[in-house]
Amino acid sequence: MWTLTLSNNSCHVGSGLQLQAKEQDTRAIIDTLNRCVALLPGDKLQSVRSIGVSGQMHGVLFWRAESGSDWPSSESFTARDTSQLITWQDGRCSSDFLSSLPKPDSHLSVATGFGCATIFWYMKHRPEFLKDFTAAGTIQDYVVSMLCGLDNCVMTPQNAASWGFFNTRTNQWNTDVLKAASFPLSLLPHCVPSGSLVGQTCFEWHGIAAGAAVGAALGDFQCSVYSCMRARTDAVLNISTSAQLTFAMPADFKPPRSTQPTSSVSYFPYFDNTYLAVAASLNGGNVLASFVEILTAWMKELGAELKDPSLYEKLLCLGLRQESTDLRVTPTILGERHNPLSLGQVTNISTSNLSLGHVIRGLCHGVLDNIKSMMPAELLLQAGVTRIVGSGSALTRNEVLRQEAERAFSLPVVYGQNADSAVGVALVLCDRP
């Protein structure tokens, strides 16, 4: 059985309503998706029998269910009557605003960039905006809805939990809590089990016949873990835009009944009512990307504009030459969900450790040191973890990060082949009965 898997992780088309807003162009994402599918071998596409979709969690997209897309031809669909995608990196919900929201009936706290928090923000600041739409979900939920022609958005607990105000013990939204706060309940998606099928393609799509089975959209993190966790004694270290360290909890584990906002470890729903213990850092590969952007901006300010596409690779080479450093970099420039007011720091500065090699080495060490502080090695050992599987684009493409990962933990670190959320969602559909 051929399974087509789609992921929106590589599309970064940004714009913003204000300084803190982080939005992406929905039409551009769907156009990119269509181009990617069109590049696949035509004979393989004709053999596709099911489609799995994964994507970044937490974010929210609004659309009109009856007119959310156009199918002008059998080749593709285009986005119509949708909002921009407000991503997980959105920062419009301040700490004061979040503290004004009702307390969720969930073990997971609510943070800025979470779907329900964003909807609450629109209720307060732009209530007229919400009146234009009849459905909401993550970008991957939208894709599933359009492929199947669904009247309502369907969502798995993996994505629902990432929105906030969702109880994973009962797999129900906090409707009583939300209703008391005048939340628009009609925008809440209908929840179905992770790994289930929700419909069939309503049109031919790039050679994929109408009637292909479509799975409910899954979280990119869970699918990435599924692709490379070979045993329950594995922990997975994923460093892409952000960074996560996770291991599987026992099958009978149940999370706490209330939120633990200051805890650096959360429990994400996985499959078959099981959970992953997760240290989810906001600071991963994006920290290194920010440094490259800052360095480029500095050069421009000095009148020496740098447009070298290989700048990142050159910086990594300098970091590799610098095998260690006493420069200490705390890279939490974006804060952390359990400590949103924490900021980055650089300490132990001397005249001998300010070269670019020292800085790159210090940044990579800091990213690993931060995630290790969130989930210490002792916790991994207590859970019976025997090795760490490394995955994620930033980790696999950055040898300095890999060196620091291998130094940070007392456990062996291996690197998963085909460790990718698209591979993971394909495996999920193939493994389901």
JSON list of N, CA, C and O in Angstrom, two decimals, residues 163-218:
[
{"chain": "A", "resi": 163, "resn": "TRP", "atom": "N", "xyz": [-3.38, 22.95, 21.58]},
{"chain": "A", "resi": 163, "resn": "TRP", "atom": "CA", "xyz": [-4.17, 24.20, 21.57]},
{"chain": "A", "resi": 163, "resn": "TRP", "atom": "C", "xyz": [-4.45, 24.70, 22.98]},
{"chain": "A", "resi": 163, "resn": "TRP", "atom": "O", "xyz": [-4.72, 25.87, 23.19]},
{"chain": "A", "resi": 164, "resn": "GLY", "atom": "N", "xyz": [-4.43, 23.80, 23.96]},
{"chain": "A", "resi": 164, "resn": "GLY", "atom": "CA", "xyz": [-4.82, 24.17, 25.32]},
{"chain": "A", "resi": 164, "resn": "GLY", "atom": "C", "xyz": [-6.30, 23.96, 25.55]},
{"chain": "A", "resi": 164, "resn": "GLY", "atom": "O", "xyz": [-7.09, 23.79, 24.61]},
{"chain": "A", "resi": 165, "resn": "PHE", "atom": "N", "xyz": [-6.70, 23.93, 26.82]},
{"chain": "A", "resi": 165, "resn": "PHE", "atom": "CA", "xyz": [-8.10, 23.74, 27.23]},
{"chain": "A", "resi": 165, "resn": "PHE", "atom": "C", "xyz": [-8.66, 22.42, 26.69]},
{"chain": "A", "resi": 165, "resn": "PHE", "atom": "O", "xyz": [-9.82, 22.35, 26.27]},
{"chain": "A", "resi": 166, "resn": "PHE", "atom": "N", "xyz": [-7.82, 21.39, 26.73]},
{"chain": "A", "resi": 166, "resn": "PHE", "atom": "CA", "xyz": [-8.24, 20.06, 26.30]},
{"chain": "A", "resi": 166, "resn": "PHE", "atom": "C", "xyz": [-7.77, 19.05, 27.34]},
{"chain": "A", "resi": 166, "resn": "PHE", "atom": "O", "xyz": [-6.60, 19.04, 27.73]},
{"chain": "A", "resi": 167, "resn": "ASN", "atom": "N", "xyz": [-8.69, 18.20, 27.79]},
{"chain": "A", "resi": 167, "resn": "ASN", "atom": "CA", "xyz": [-8.37, 17.21, 28.81]},
{"chain": "A", "resi": 167, "resn": "ASN", "atom": "C", "xyz": [-8.04, 15.89, 28.13]},
{"chain": "A", "resi": 167, "resn": "ASN", "atom": "O", "xyz": [-8.90, 15.25, 27.52]},
{"chain": "A", "resi": 168, "resn": "THR", "atom": "N", "xyz": [-6.78, 15.47, 28.22]},
{"chain": "A", "resi": 168, "resn": "THR", "atom": "CA", "xyz": [-6.37, 14.26, 27.53]},
{"chain": "A", "resi": 168, "resn": "THR", "atom": "C", "xyz": [-6.82, 12.99, 28.25]},
{"chain": "A", "resi": 168, "resn": "THR", "atom": "O", "xyz": [-6.79, 11.90, 27.66]},
{"chain": "A", "resi": 169, "resn": "ARG", "atom": "N", "xyz": [-7.24, 13.11, 29.51]},
{"chain": "A", "resi": 169, "resn": "ARG", "atom": "CA", "xyz": [-7.77, 11.93, 30.22]},
{"chain": "A", "resi": 169, "resn": "ARG", "atom": "C", "xyz": [-9.13, 11.53, 29.64]},
{"chain": "A", "resi": 169, "resn": "ARG", "atom": "O", "xyz": [-9.44, 10.35, 29.49]},
{"chain": "A", "resi": 170, "resn": "THR", "atom": "N", "xyz": [-9.94, 12.53, 29.33]},
{"chain": "A", "resi": 170, "resn": "THR", "atom": "CA", "xyz": [-11.28, 12.28, 28.81]},
{"chain": "A", "resi": 170, "resn": "THR", "atom": "C", "xyz": [-11.36, 12.49, 27.30]},
{"chain": "A", "resi": 170, "resn": "THR", "atom": "O", "xyz": [-12.38, 12.17, 26.68]},
{"chain": "A", "resi": 171, "resn": "ASN", "atom": "N", "xyz": [-10.29, 13.06, 26.72]},
{"chain": "A", "resi": 171, "resn": "ASN", "atom": "CA", "xyz": [-10.27, 13.44, 25.30]},
{"chain": "A", "resi": 171, "resn": "ASN", "atom": "C", "xyz": [-11.44, 14.35, 24.95]},
{"chain": "A", "resi": 171, "resn": "ASN", "atom": "O", "xyz": [-12.12, 14.17, 23.93]},
{"chain": "A", "resi": 172, "resn": "GLN", "atom": "N", "xyz": [-11.64, 15.34, 25.81]},
{"chain": "A", "resi": 172, "resn": "GLN", "atom": "CA", "xyz": [-12.73, 16.30, 25.63]},
{"chain": "A", "resi": 172, "resn": "GLN", "atom": "C", "xyz": [-12.20, 17.72, 25.81]},
{"chain": "A", "resi": 172, "resn": "GLN", "atom": "O", "xyz": [-11.30, 17.97, 26.62]},
{"chain": "A", "resi": 173, "resn": "TRP", "atom": "N", "xyz": [-12.79, 18.63, 25.05]},
{"chain": "A", "resi": 173, "resn": "TRP", "atom": "CA", "xyz": [-12.50, 20.05, 25.27]},
{"chain": "A", "resi": 173, "resn": "TRP", "atom": "C", "xyz": [-13.09, 20.49, 26.60]},
{"chain": "A", "resi": 173, "resn": "TRP", "atom": "O", "xyz": [-14.07, 19.91, 27.09]},
{"chain": "A", "resi": 174, "resn": "ASN", "atom": "N", "xyz": [-12.53, 21.53, 27.19]},
{"chain": "A", "resi": 174, "resn": "ASN", "atom": "CA", "xyz": [-13.07, 22.10, 28.44]},
{"chain": "A", "resi": 174, "resn": "ASN", "atom": "C", "xyz": [-14.27, 22.98, 28.11]},
{"chain": "A", "resi": 174, "resn": "ASN", "atom": "O", "xyz": [-14.27, 24.20, 28.31]},
{"chain": "A", "resi": 175, "resn": "THR", "atom": "N", "xyz": [-15.34, 22.38, 27.61]},
{"chain": "A", "resi": 175, "resn": "THR", "atom": "CA", "xyz": [-16.46, 23.16, 27.10]},
{"chain": "A", "resi": 175, "resn": "THR", "atom": "C", "xyz": [-17.13, 24.00, 28.20]},
{"chain": "A", "resi": 175, "resn": "THR", "atom": "O", "xyz": [-17.54, 25.13, 27.94]},
{"chain": "A", "resi": 176, "resn": "ASP", "atom": "N", "xyz": [-17.24, 23.44, 29.41]},
{"chain": "A", "resi": 176, "resn": "ASP", "atom": "CA", "xyz": [-17.88, 24.21, 30.49]},
{"chain": "A", "resi": 176, "resn": "ASP", "atom": "C", "xyz": [-17.04, 25.44, 30.84]},
{"chain": "A", "resi": 176, "resn": "ASP", "atom": "O", "xyz": [-17.58, 26.54, 31.01]},
{"chain": "A", "resi": 177, "resn": "VAL", "atom": "N", "xyz": [-15.74, 25.25, 30.93]},
{"chain": "A", "resi": 177, "resn": "VAL", "atom": "CA", "xyz": [-14.84, 26.37, 31.25]},
{"chain": "A", "resi": 177, "resn": "VAL", "atom": "C", "xyz": [-14.89, 27.41, 30.14]},
{"chain": "A", "resi": 177, "resn": "VAL", "atom": "O", "xyz": [-14.98, 28.62, 30.39]},
{"chain": "A", "resi": 178, "resn": "LEU", "atom": "N", "xyz": [-14.81, 26.95, 28.90]},
{"chain": "A", "resi": 178, "resn": "LEU", "atom": "CA", "xyz": [-14.78, 27.87, 27.76]},
{"chain": "A", "resi": 178, "resn": "LEU", "atom": "C", "xyz": [-16.12, 28.57, 27.57]},
{"chain": "A", "resi": 178, "resn": "LEU", "atom": "O", "xyz": [-16.17, 29.78, 27.27]},
{"chain": "A", "resi": 179, "resn": "LYS", "atom": "N", "xyz": [-17.21, 27.84, 27.76]},
{"chain": "A", "resi": 179, "resn": "LYS", "atom": "CA", "xyz": [-18.53, 28.44, 27.61]},
{"chain": "A", "resi": 179, "resn": "LYS", "atom": "C", "xyz": [-18.74, 29.55, 28.62]},
{"chain": "A", "resi": 179, "resn": "LYS", "atom": "O", "xyz": [-19.30, 30.62, 28.30]},
{"chain": "A", "resi": 180, "resn": "ALA", "atom": "N", "xyz": [-18.27, 29.34, 29.86]},
{"chain": "A", "resi": 180, "resn": "ALA", "atom": "CA", "xyz": [-18.41, 30.37, 30.90]},
{"chain": "A", "resi": 180, "resn": "ALA", "atom": "C", "xyz": [-17.62, 31.62, 30.54]},
{"chain": "A", "resi": 180, "resn": "ALA", "atom": "O", "xyz": [-17.95, 32.72, 31.03]},
{"chain": "A", "resi": 181, "resn": "ALA", "atom": "N", "xyz": [-16.59, 31.49, 29.70]},
{"chain": "A", "resi": 181, "resn": "ALA", "atom": "CA", "xyz": [-15.79, 32.64, 29.28]},
{"chain": "A", "resi": 181, "resn": "ALA", "atom": "C", "xyz": [-16.25, 33.19, 27.93]},
{"chain": "A", "resi": 181, "resn": "ALA", "atom": "O", "xyz": [-15.54, 34.01, 27.32]},
{"chain": "A", "resi": 182, "resn": "SER", "atom": "N", "xyz": [-17.43, 32.72, 27.46]},
{"chain": "A", "resi": 182, "resn": "SER", "atom": "CA", "xyz": [-18.01, 33.18, 26.19]},
{"chain": "A", "resi": 182, "resn": "SER", "atom": "C", "xyz": [-17.15, 32.84, 24.97]},
{"chain": "A", "resi": 182, "resn": "SER", "atom": "O", "xyz": [-17.17, 33.53, 23.96]},
{"chain": "A", "resi": 183, "resn": "PHE", "atom": "N", "xyz": [-16.38, 31.78, 25.10]},
{"chain": "A", "resi": 183, "resn": "PHE", "atom": "CA", "xyz": [-15.54, 31.31, 23.99]},
{"chain": "A", "resi": 183, "resn": "PHE", "atom": "C", "xyz": [-16.44, 30.78, 22.87]},
{"chain": "A", "resi": 183, "resn": "PHE", "atom": "O", "xyz": [-17.44, 30.12, 23.14]},
{"chain": "A", "resi": 184, "resn": "PRO", "atom": "N", "xyz": [-16.11, 31.04, 21.59]},
{"chain": "A", "resi": 184, "resn": "PRO", "atom": "CA", "xyz": [-16.94, 30.55, 20.48]},
{"chain": "A", "resi": 184, "resn": "PRO", "atom": "C", "xyz": [-16.77, 29.04, 20.29]},
{"chain": "A", "resi": 184, "resn": "PRO", "atom": "O", "xyz": [-15.91, 28.57, 19.54]},
{"chain": "A", "resi": 185, "resn": "LEU", "atom": "N", "xyz": [-17.60, 28.26, 20.97]},
{"chain": "A", "resi": 185, "resn": "LEU", "atom": "CA", "xyz": [-17.47, 26.80, 20.96]},
{"chain": "A", "resi": 185, "resn": "LEU", "atom": "C", "xyz": [-17.62, 26.21, 19.55]},
{"chain": "A", "resi": 185, "resn": "LEU", "atom": "O", "xyz": [-17.10, 25.13, 19.28]},
{"chain": "A", "resi": 186, "resn": "SER", "atom": "N", "xyz": [-18.31, 26.92, 18.67]},
{"chain": "A", "resi": 186, "resn": "SER", "atom": "CA", "xyz": [-18.51, 26.41, 17.31]},
{"chain": "A", "resi": 186, "resn": "SER", "atom": "C", "xyz": [-17.20, 26.29, 16.55]},
{"chain": "A", "resi": 186, "resn": "SER", "atom": "O", "xyz": [-17.13, 25.57, 15.54]},
{"chain": "A", "resi": 187, "resn": "LEU", "atom": "N", "xyz": [-16.15, 26.97, 17.01]},
{"chain": "A", "resi": 187, "resn": "LEU", "atom": "CA", "xyz": [-14.85, 26.90, 16.34]},
{"chain": "A", "resi": 187, "resn": "LEU", "atom": "C", "xyz": [-14.01, 25.71, 16.82]},
{"chain": "A", "resi": 187, "resn": "LEU", "atom": "O", "xyz": [-12.96, 25.44, 16.24]},
{"chain": "A", "resi": 188, "resn": "LEU", "atom": "N", "xyz": [-14.45, 25.03, 17.87]},
{"chain": "A", "resi": 188, "resn": "LEU", "atom": "CA", "xyz": [-13.69, 23.89, 18.36]},
{"chain": "A", "resi": 188, "resn": "LEU", "atom": "C", "xyz": [-13.86, 22.69, 17.43]},
{"chain": "A", "resi": 188, "resn": "LEU", "atom": "O", "xyz": [-14.98, 22.30, 17.12]},
{"chain": "A", "resi": 189, "resn": "PRO", "atom": "N", "xyz": [-12.77, 22.07, 16.99]},
{"chain": "A", "resi": 189, "resn": "PRO", "atom": "CA", "xyz": [-12.88, 20.90, 16.11]},
{"chain": "A", "resi": 189, "resn": "PRO", "atom": "C", "xyz": [-13.45, 19.69, 16.85]},
{"chain": "A", "resi": 189, "resn": "PRO", "atom": "O", "xyz": [-13.41, 19.60, 18.08]},
{"chain": "A", "resi": 190, "resn": "HIS", "atom": "N", "xyz": [-13.96, 18.76, 16.07]},
{"chain": "A", "resi": 190, "resn": "HIS", "atom": "CA", "xyz": [-14.42, 17.48, 16.60]},
{"chain": "A", "resi": 190, "resn": "HIS", "atom": "C", "xyz": [-13.22, 16.55, 16.74]},
{"chain": "A", "resi": 190, "resn": "HIS", "atom": "O", "xyz": [-12.41, 16.42, 15.81]},
{"chain": "A", "resi": 191, "resn": "CYS", "atom": "N", "xyz": [-13.06, 15.93, 17.90]},
{"chain": "A", "resi": 191, "resn": "CYS", "atom": "CA", "xyz": [-11.87, 15.12, 18.16]},
{"chain": "A", "resi": 191, "resn": "CYS", "atom": "C", "xyz": [-12.09, 13.64, 17.84]},
{"chain": "A", "resi": 191, "resn": "CYS", "atom": "O", "xyz": [-13.15, 13.08, 18.16]},
{"chain": "A", "resi": 192, "resn": "VAL", "atom": "N", "xyz": [-11.08, 13.04, 17.21]},
{"chain": "A", "resi": 192, "resn": "VAL", "atom": "CA", "xyz": [-11.09, 11.61, 16.89]},
{"chain": "A", "resi": 192, "resn": "VAL", "atom": "C", "xyz": [-9.75, 11.03, 17.31]},
{"chain": "A", "resi": 192, "resn": "VAL", "atom": "O", "xyz": [-8.77, 11.76, 17.49]},
{"chain": "A", "resi": 193, "resn": "PRO", "atom": "N", "xyz": [-9.65, 9.72, 17.52]},
{"chain": "A", "resi": 193, "resn": "PRO", "atom": "CA", "xyz": [-8.39, 9.12, 17.99]},
{"chain": "A", "resi": 193, "resn": "PRO", "atom": "C", "xyz": [-7.23, 9.35, 17.02]},
{"chain": "A", "resi": 193, "resn": "PRO", "atom": "O", "xyz": [-7.41, 9.36, 15.81]},
{"chain": "A", "resi": 194, "resn": "SER", "atom": "N", "xyz": [-6.05, 9.52, 17.58]},
{"chain": "A", "resi": 194, "resn": "SER", "atom": "CA", "xyz": [-4.84, 9.67, 16.76]},
{"chain": "A", "resi": 194, "resn": "SER", "atom": "C", "xyz": [-4.58, 8.37, 16.01]},
{"chain": "A", "resi": 194, "resn": "SER", "atom": "O", "xyz": [-4.58, 7.29, 16.60]},
{"chain": "A", "resi": 195, "resn": "GLY", "atom": "N", "xyz": [-4.38, 8.47, 14.71]},
{"chain": "A", "resi": 195, "resn": "GLY", "atom": "CA", "xyz": [-4.14, 7.30, 13.88]},
{"chain": "A", "resi": 195, "resn": "GLY", "atom": "C", "xyz": [-5.38, 6.82, 13.15]},
{"chain": "A", "resi": 195, "resn": "GLY", "atom": "O", "xyz": [-5.30, 5.86, 12.37]},
{"chain": "A", "resi": 196, "resn": "SER", "atom": "N", "xyz": [-6.52, 7.48, 13.35]},
{"chain": "A", "resi": 196, "resn": "SER", "atom": "CA", "xyz": [-7.75, 7.04, 12.70]},
{"chain": "A", "resi": 196, "resn": "SER", "atom": "C", "xyz": [-7.92, 7.70, 11.33]},
{"chain": "A", "resi": 196, "resn": "SER", "atom": "O", "xyz": [-7.32, 8.73, 11.03]},
{"chain": "A", "resi": 197, "resn": "LEU", "atom": "N", "xyz": [-8.73, 7.07, 10.49]},
{"chain": "A", "resi": 197, "resn": "LEU", "atom": "CA", "xyz": [-9.09, 7.63, 9.19]},
{"chain": "A", "resi": 197, "resn": "LEU", "atom": "C", "xyz": [-10.34, 8.48, 9.34]},
{"chain": "A", "resi": 197, "resn": "LEU", "atom": "O", "xyz": [-11.23, 8.16, 10.13]},
{"chain": "A", "resi": 198, "resn": "VAL", "atom": "N", "xyz": [-10.41, 9.58, 8.58]},
{"chain": "A", "resi": 198, "resn": "VAL", "atom": "CA", "xyz": [-11.55, 10.49, 8.74]},
{"chain": "A", "resi": 198, "resn": "VAL", "atom": "C", "xyz": [-12.34, 10.71, 7.46]},
{"chain": "A", "resi": 198, "resn": "VAL", "atom": "O", "xyz": [-13.38, 11.36, 7.47]},
{"chain": "A", "resi": 199, "resn": "GLY", "atom": "N", "xyz": [-11.85, 10.19, 6.35]},
{"chain": "A", "resi": 199, "resn": "GLY", "atom": "CA", "xyz": [-12.58, 10.40, 5.10]},
{"chain": "A", "resi": 199, "resn": "GLY", "atom": "C", "xyz": [-11.78, 9.94, 3.90]},
{"chain": "A", "resi": 199, "resn": "GLY", "atom": "O", "xyz": [-10.78, 9.22, 4.03]},
{"chain": "A", "resi": 200, "resn": "GLN", "atom": "N", "xyz": [-12.25, 10.38, 2.74]},
{"chain": "A", "resi": 200, "resn": "GLN", "atom": "CA", "xyz": [-11.61, 10.04, 1.48]},
{"chain": "A", "resi": 200, "resn": "GLN", "atom": "C", "xyz": [-11.45, 11.30, 0.64]},
{"chain": "A", "resi": 200, "resn": "GLN", "atom": "O", "xyz": [-12.21, 12.27, 0.79]},
{"chain": "A", "resi": 201, "resn": "THR", "atom": "N", "xyz": [-10.46, 11.28, -0.24]},
{"chain": "A", "resi": 201, "resn": "THR", "atom": "CA", "xyz": [-10.28, 12.42, -1.14]},
{"chain": "A", "resi": 201, "resn": "THR", "atom": "C", "xyz": [-11.52, 12.57, -2.01]},
{"chain": "A", "resi": 201, "resn": "THR", "atom": "O", "xyz": [-12.03, 11.59, -2.56]},
{"chain": "A", "resi": 202, "resn": "CYS", "atom": "N", "xyz": [-11.99, 13.81, -2.11]},
{"chain": "A", "resi": 202, "resn": "CYS", "atom": "CA", "xyz": [-13.23, 14.04, -2.87]},
{"chain": "A", "resi": 202, "resn": "CYS", "atom": "C", "xyz": [-12.97, 14.35, -4.34]},
{"chain": "A", "resi": 202, "resn": "CYS", "atom": "O", "xyz": [-13.90, 14.39, -5.14]},
{"chain": "A", "resi": 203, "resn": "PHE", "atom": "N", "xyz": [-11.71, 14.57, -4.72]},
{"chain": "A", "resi": 203, "resn": "PHE", "atom": "CA", "xyz": [-11.33, 14.82, -6.10]},
{"chain": "A", "resi": 203, "resn": "PHE", "atom": "C", "xyz": [-10.03, 14.08, -6.40]},
{"chain": "A", "resi": 203, "resn": "PHE", "atom": "O", "xyz": [-9.28, 13.72, -5.48]},
{"chain": "A", "resi": 204, "resn": "GLU", "atom": "N", "xyz": [-9.74, 13.89, -7.68]},
{"chain": "A", "resi": 204, "resn": "GLU", "atom": "CA", "xyz": [-8.40, 13.43, -8.06]},
{"chain": "A", "resi": 204, "resn": "GLU", "atom": "C", "xyz": [-7.42, 14.54, -7.74]},
{"chain": "A", "resi": 204, "resn": "GLU", "atom": "O", "xyz": [-7.71, 15.73, -7.94]},
{"chain": "A", "resi": 205, "resn": "TRP", "atom": "N", "xyz": [-6.25, 14.16, -7.26]},
{"chain": "A", "resi": 205, "resn": "TRP", "atom": "CA", "xyz": [-5.26, 15.16, -6.82]},
{"chain": "A", "resi": 205, "resn": "TRP", "atom": "C", "xyz": [-3.88, 14.75, -7.31]},
{"chain": "A", "resi": 205, "resn": "TRP", "atom": "O", "xyz": [-3.30, 13.80, -6.80]},
{"chain": "A", "resi": 206, "resn": "HIS", "atom": "N", "xyz": [-3.39, 15.45, -8.31]},
{"chain": "A", "resi": 206, "resn": "HIS", "atom": "CA", "xyz": [-2.07, 15.16, -8.87]},
{"chain": "A", "resi": 206, "resn": "HIS", "atom": "C", "xyz": [-1.90, 13.69, -9.23]},
{"chain": "A", "resi": 206, "resn": "HIS", "atom": "O", "xyz": [-0.83, 13.12, -9.05]},
{"chain": "A", "resi": 207, "resn": "GLY", "atom": "N", "xyz": [-2.94, 13.09, -9.73]},
{"chain": "A", "resi": 207, "resn": "GLY", "atom": "CA", "xyz": [-2.86, 11.69, -10.13]},
{"chain": "A", "resi": 207, "resn": "GLY", "atom": "C", "xyz": [-3.34, 10.72, -9.07]},
{"chain": "A", "resi": 207, "resn": "GLY", "atom": "O", "xyz": [-3.55, 9.54, -9.36]},
{"chain": "A", "resi": 208, "resn": "ILE", "atom": "N", "xyz": [-3.51, 11.18, -7.84]},
{"chain": "A", "resi": 208, "resn": "ILE", "atom": "CA", "xyz": [-4.07, 10.32, -6.78]},
{"chain": "A", "resi": 208, "resn": "ILE", "atom": "C", "xyz": [-5.57, 10.25, -7.00]},
{"chain": "A", "resi": 208, "resn": "ILE", "atom": "O", "xyz": [-6.26, 11.28, -7.06]},
{"chain": "A", "resi": 209, "resn": "ALA", "atom": "N", "xyz": [-6.09, 9.06, -7.11]},
{"chain": "A", "resi": 209, "resn": "ALA", "atom": "CA", "xyz": [-7.50, 8.90, -7.44]},
{"chain": "A", "resi": 209, "resn": "ALA", "atom": "C", "xyz": [-8.40, 9.40, -6.32]},
{"chain": "A", "resi": 209, "resn": "ALA", "atom": "O", "xyz": [-8.05, 9.33, -5.14]},
{"chain": "A", "resi": 210, "resn": "ALA", "atom": "N", "xyz": [-9.56, 9.91, -6.71]},
{"chain": "A", "resi": 210, "resn": "ALA", "atom": "CA", "xyz": [-10.58, 10.25, -5.72]},
{"chain": "A", "resi": 210, "resn": "ALA", "atom": "C", "xyz": [-10.95, 8.97, -4.97]},
{"chain": "A", "resi": 210, "resn": "ALA", "atom": "O", "xyz": [-10.98, 7.88, -5.54]},
{"chain": "A", "resi": 211, "resn": "GLY", "atom": "N", "xyz": [-11.19, 9.11, -3.68]},
{"chain": "A", "resi": 211, "resn": "GLY", "atom": "CA", "xyz": [-11.55, 7.95, -2.86]},
{"chain": "A", "resi": 211, "resn": "GLY", "atom": "C", "xyz": [-10.40, 7.39, -2.06]},
{"chain": "A", "resi": 211, "resn": "GLY", "atom": "O", "xyz": [-10.57, 6.40, -1.34]},
{"chain": "A", "resi": 212, "resn": "ALA", "atom": "N", "xyz": [-9.20, 8.02, -2.15]},
{"chain": "A", "resi": 212, "resn": "ALA", "atom": "CA", "xyz": [-8.07, 7.58, -1.32]},
{"chain": "A", "resi": 212, "resn": "ALA", "atom": "C", "xyz": [-8.37, 7.90, 0.14]},
{"chain": "A", "resi": 212, "resn": "ALA", "atom": "O", "xyz": [-8.87, 8.99, 0.46]},
{"chain": "A", "resi": 213, "resn": "ALA", "atom": "N", "xyz": [-8.06, 6.97, 1.04]},
{"chain": "A", "resi": 213, "resn": "ALA", "atom": "CA", "xyz": [-8.31, 7.19, 2.46]},
{"chain": "A", "resi": 213, "resn": "ALA", "atom": "C", "xyz": [-7.41, 8.29, 3.00]},
{"chain": "A", "resi": 213, "resn": "ALA", "atom": "O", "xyz": [-6.24, 8.42, 2.60]},
{"chain": "A", "resi": 214, "resn": "VAL", "atom": "N", "xyz": [-7.94, 9.10, 3.92]},
{"chain": "A", "resi": 214, "resn": "VAL", "atom": "CA", "xyz": [-7.18, 10.21, 4.51]},
{"chain": "A", "resi": 214, "resn": "VAL", "atom": "C", "xyz": [-7.25, 10.07, 6.04]},
{"chain": "A", "resi": 214, "resn": "VAL", "atom": "O", "xyz": [-8.32, 9.93, 6.62]},
{"chain": "A", "resi": 215, "resn": "GLY", "atom": "N", "xyz": [-6.07, 10.10, 6.67]},
{"chain": "A", "resi": 215, "resn": "GLY", "atom": "CA", "xyz": [-6.01, 10.02, 8.13]},
{"chain": "A", "resi": 215, "resn": "GLY", "atom": "C", "xyz": [-6.18, 11.36, 8.78]},
{"chain": "A", "resi": 215, "resn": "GLY", "atom": "O", "xyz": [-5.86, 12.42, 8.19]},
{"chain": "A", "resi": 216, "resn": "ALA", "atom": "N", "xyz": [-6.69, 11.38, 10.00]},
{"chain": "A", "resi": 216, "resn": "ALA", "atom": "CA", "xyz": [-6.76, 12.62, 10.77]},
{"chain": "A", "resi": 216, "resn": "ALA", "atom": "C", "xyz": [-5.34, 13.14, 10.97]},
{"chain": "A", "resi": 216, "resn": "ALA", "atom": "O", "xyz": [-4.40, 12.37, 11.20]},
{"chain": "A", "resi": 217, "resn": "ALA", "atom": "N", "xyz": [-5.16, 14.45, 10.87]},
{"chain": "A", "resi": 217, "resn": "ALA", "atom": "CA", "xyz": [-3.83, 15.05, 10.95]},
{"chain": "A", "resi": 217, "resn": "ALA", "atom": "C", "xyz": [-3.19, 14.81, 12.31]},
{"chain": "A", "resi": 217, "resn": "ALA", "atom": "O", "xyz": [-3.86, 14.86, 13.34]},
{"chain": "A", "resi": 218, "resn": "LEU", "atom": "N", "xyz": [-1.89, 14.56, 12.29]},
{"chain": "A", "resi": 218, "resn": "LEU", "atom": "CA", "xyz": [-1.13, 14.27, 13.50]},
{"chain": "A", "resi": 218, "resn": "LEU", "atom": "C", "xyz": [-0.09, 15.35, 13.77]},
{"chain": "A", "resi": 218, "resn": "LEU", "atom": "O", "xyz": [0.25, 16.14, 12.89]}
]
